[in-house]
Amino acid sequence: MITNVSLVTVYVNDIDESKVFYTEKLGFVLKEDIKLPDFHWCTVYQADHPELRLALMKPGPPMDEESAESIRRIMAKGSMHGFGIRVDNCRKTFDELVAKGVEYIQEPSDRPYGVEAVLRDNSGNWLVLIEEKPYSPDDFA
């Protein structure tokens, strides 16, 4: 029986630099940082949710080189999808992260489902800050 999602891969340009970004700028906790001669395994997690880890990985094996290069091109454009981060106060968190040097794509905006802002990590992945509020399908009409 499946119980939950426990690991999500986030493709990055440099694992060590991304480890610093996620821990020092976003406040994630380092779980594993294992360097082997041909592989680097690094995971981080949000402090209150250790059951969901982000695996910071460079595009490459076991995927073929053509696929890895496609991902690198999307990252270089700064348009790689990322993930959503739930926050208590989107505007405050946005201001704090921008003050730490996190690049933003979209300032906080009111949406039918709450307040949303879009940031970019140091590898071009989009990070969506979401301050949710109760909503229904009618709120989108």
XYZ file of C-alpha atoms in Angstrom:
141
model
C 0.000 0.000 0.000
C 1.320 3.450 -0.904
C 1.405 5.718 2.145
C 2.951 8.983 0.888
C 5.399 10.647 -1.465
C 8.800 10.602 0.223
C 11.323 11.770 -2.386
C 11.143 14.322 -5.197
C 14.022 14.990 -7.582
C 14.994 18.608 -8.198
C 17.500 19.000 -11.025
C 20.276 21.469 -10.270
C 23.416 22.762 -11.964
C 25.722 22.273 -8.984
C 24.739 20.100 -6.035
C 26.998 21.826 -3.495
C 25.803 25.320 -4.476
C 22.178 24.179 -4.428
C 22.658 22.562 -1.022
C 23.752 25.970 0.298
C 20.825 27.709 -1.430
C 18.204 25.337 -0.045
C 19.615 25.237 3.484
C 20.815 28.809 3.977
C 18.302 30.781 1.919
C 15.174 28.617 2.144
C 15.832 27.096 5.572
C 15.675 23.437 4.546
C 17.599 20.851 6.585
C 20.370 18.741 5.105
C 19.560 15.027 5.399
C 22.220 13.273 3.321
C 25.324 14.422 1.485
C 27.213 11.402 0.193
C 29.949 11.788 -2.409
C 31.145 8.745 -4.295
C 33.672 8.780 -7.140
C 30.932 8.766 -9.794
C 27.825 9.901 -7.916
C 26.705 12.610 -5.472
C 23.599 11.889 -3.366
C 22.258 14.923 -1.526
C 18.835 15.366 0.054
C 17.219 18.187 1.994
C 13.854 18.532 3.701
C 11.644 21.168 5.271
C 12.143 21.064 9.053
C 8.520 20.286 9.924
C 8.200 17.625 7.214
C 11.157 15.215 7.235
C 9.019 12.596 5.481
C 9.400 14.463 2.153
C 12.947 14.906 0.923
C 14.190 16.761 -2.131
C 16.983 14.946 -3.966
C 19.268 17.582 -5.482
C 20.597 15.969 -8.648
C 22.467 17.006 -11.765
C 20.814 15.889 -15.000
C 22.669 12.816 -16.183
C 22.859 9.049 -15.862
C 20.813 6.939 -15.718
C 19.005 9.190 -18.233
C 20.451 9.402 -21.717
C 22.582 12.409 -22.700
C 19.955 13.862 -25.043
C 17.394 13.994 -22.214
C 19.928 15.397 -19.760
C 20.889 18.130 -22.237
C 17.218 19.030 -22.742
C 16.790 19.504 -19.004
C 19.985 21.595 -18.812
C 18.672 23.864 -21.608
C 15.354 24.412 -19.814
C 17.195 25.157 -16.577
C 19.483 27.634 -18.365
C 16.398 29.487 -19.642
C 15.189 29.744 -16.043
C 11.920 28.034 -16.836
C 12.270 24.623 -15.209
C 9.217 23.610 -13.200
C 9.780 23.246 -9.492
C 7.373 22.833 -6.647
C 4.988 24.728 -4.403
C 5.853 25.782 -0.864
C 3.009 26.475 1.544
C 3.611 29.551 3.716
C 1.702 31.284 6.506
C 2.238 34.779 5.108
C 3.217 34.963 1.443
C 4.080 38.660 1.353
C 6.267 38.480 4.465
C 8.050 35.286 3.349
C 8.552 36.746 -0.133
C 10.163 39.887 1.323
C 12.424 37.811 3.601
C 13.596 35.569 0.756
C 14.183 38.439 -1.665
C 16.215 40.187 1.067
C 18.379 37.027 1.202
C 19.009 37.387 -2.530
C 16.462 34.918 -3.892
C 15.430 35.917 -7.421
C 11.746 36.399 -8.049
C 9.610 35.974 -11.145
C 6.284 37.186 -9.784
C 5.564 39.324 -6.740
C 2.803 38.198 -4.357
C -0.607 38.364 -6.005
C -4.110 37.643 -4.774
C -5.607 34.568 -6.402
C -8.955 32.801 -5.834
C -7.097 30.162 -3.772
C -4.932 32.560 -1.751
C -1.796 34.647 -2.222
C 0.873 33.374 -4.606
C 4.408 34.468 -5.526
C 6.943 32.790 -7.801
C 10.648 32.641 -7.056
C 13.543 30.959 -8.819
C 16.229 28.816 -7.218
C 19.906 29.093 -8.172
C 19.435 26.524 -10.971
C 16.404 28.093 -12.648
C 13.671 26.019 -10.980
C 10.419 27.821 -10.226
C 9.389 27.825 -6.565
C 5.798 28.859 -5.950
C 5.001 30.330 -2.530
C 1.365 29.701 -1.657
C -0.617 31.160 1.234
C -3.797 29.172 0.828
C -7.278 30.263 1.761
C -10.506 28.290 1.543
C -11.925 28.268 -1.977
C -14.414 26.503 -4.187
C -14.741 26.068 -7.960
C -17.165 29.033 -7.952
C -14.278 31.322 -6.926
C -12.763 30.826 -10.398
C -15.874 31.909 -12.341
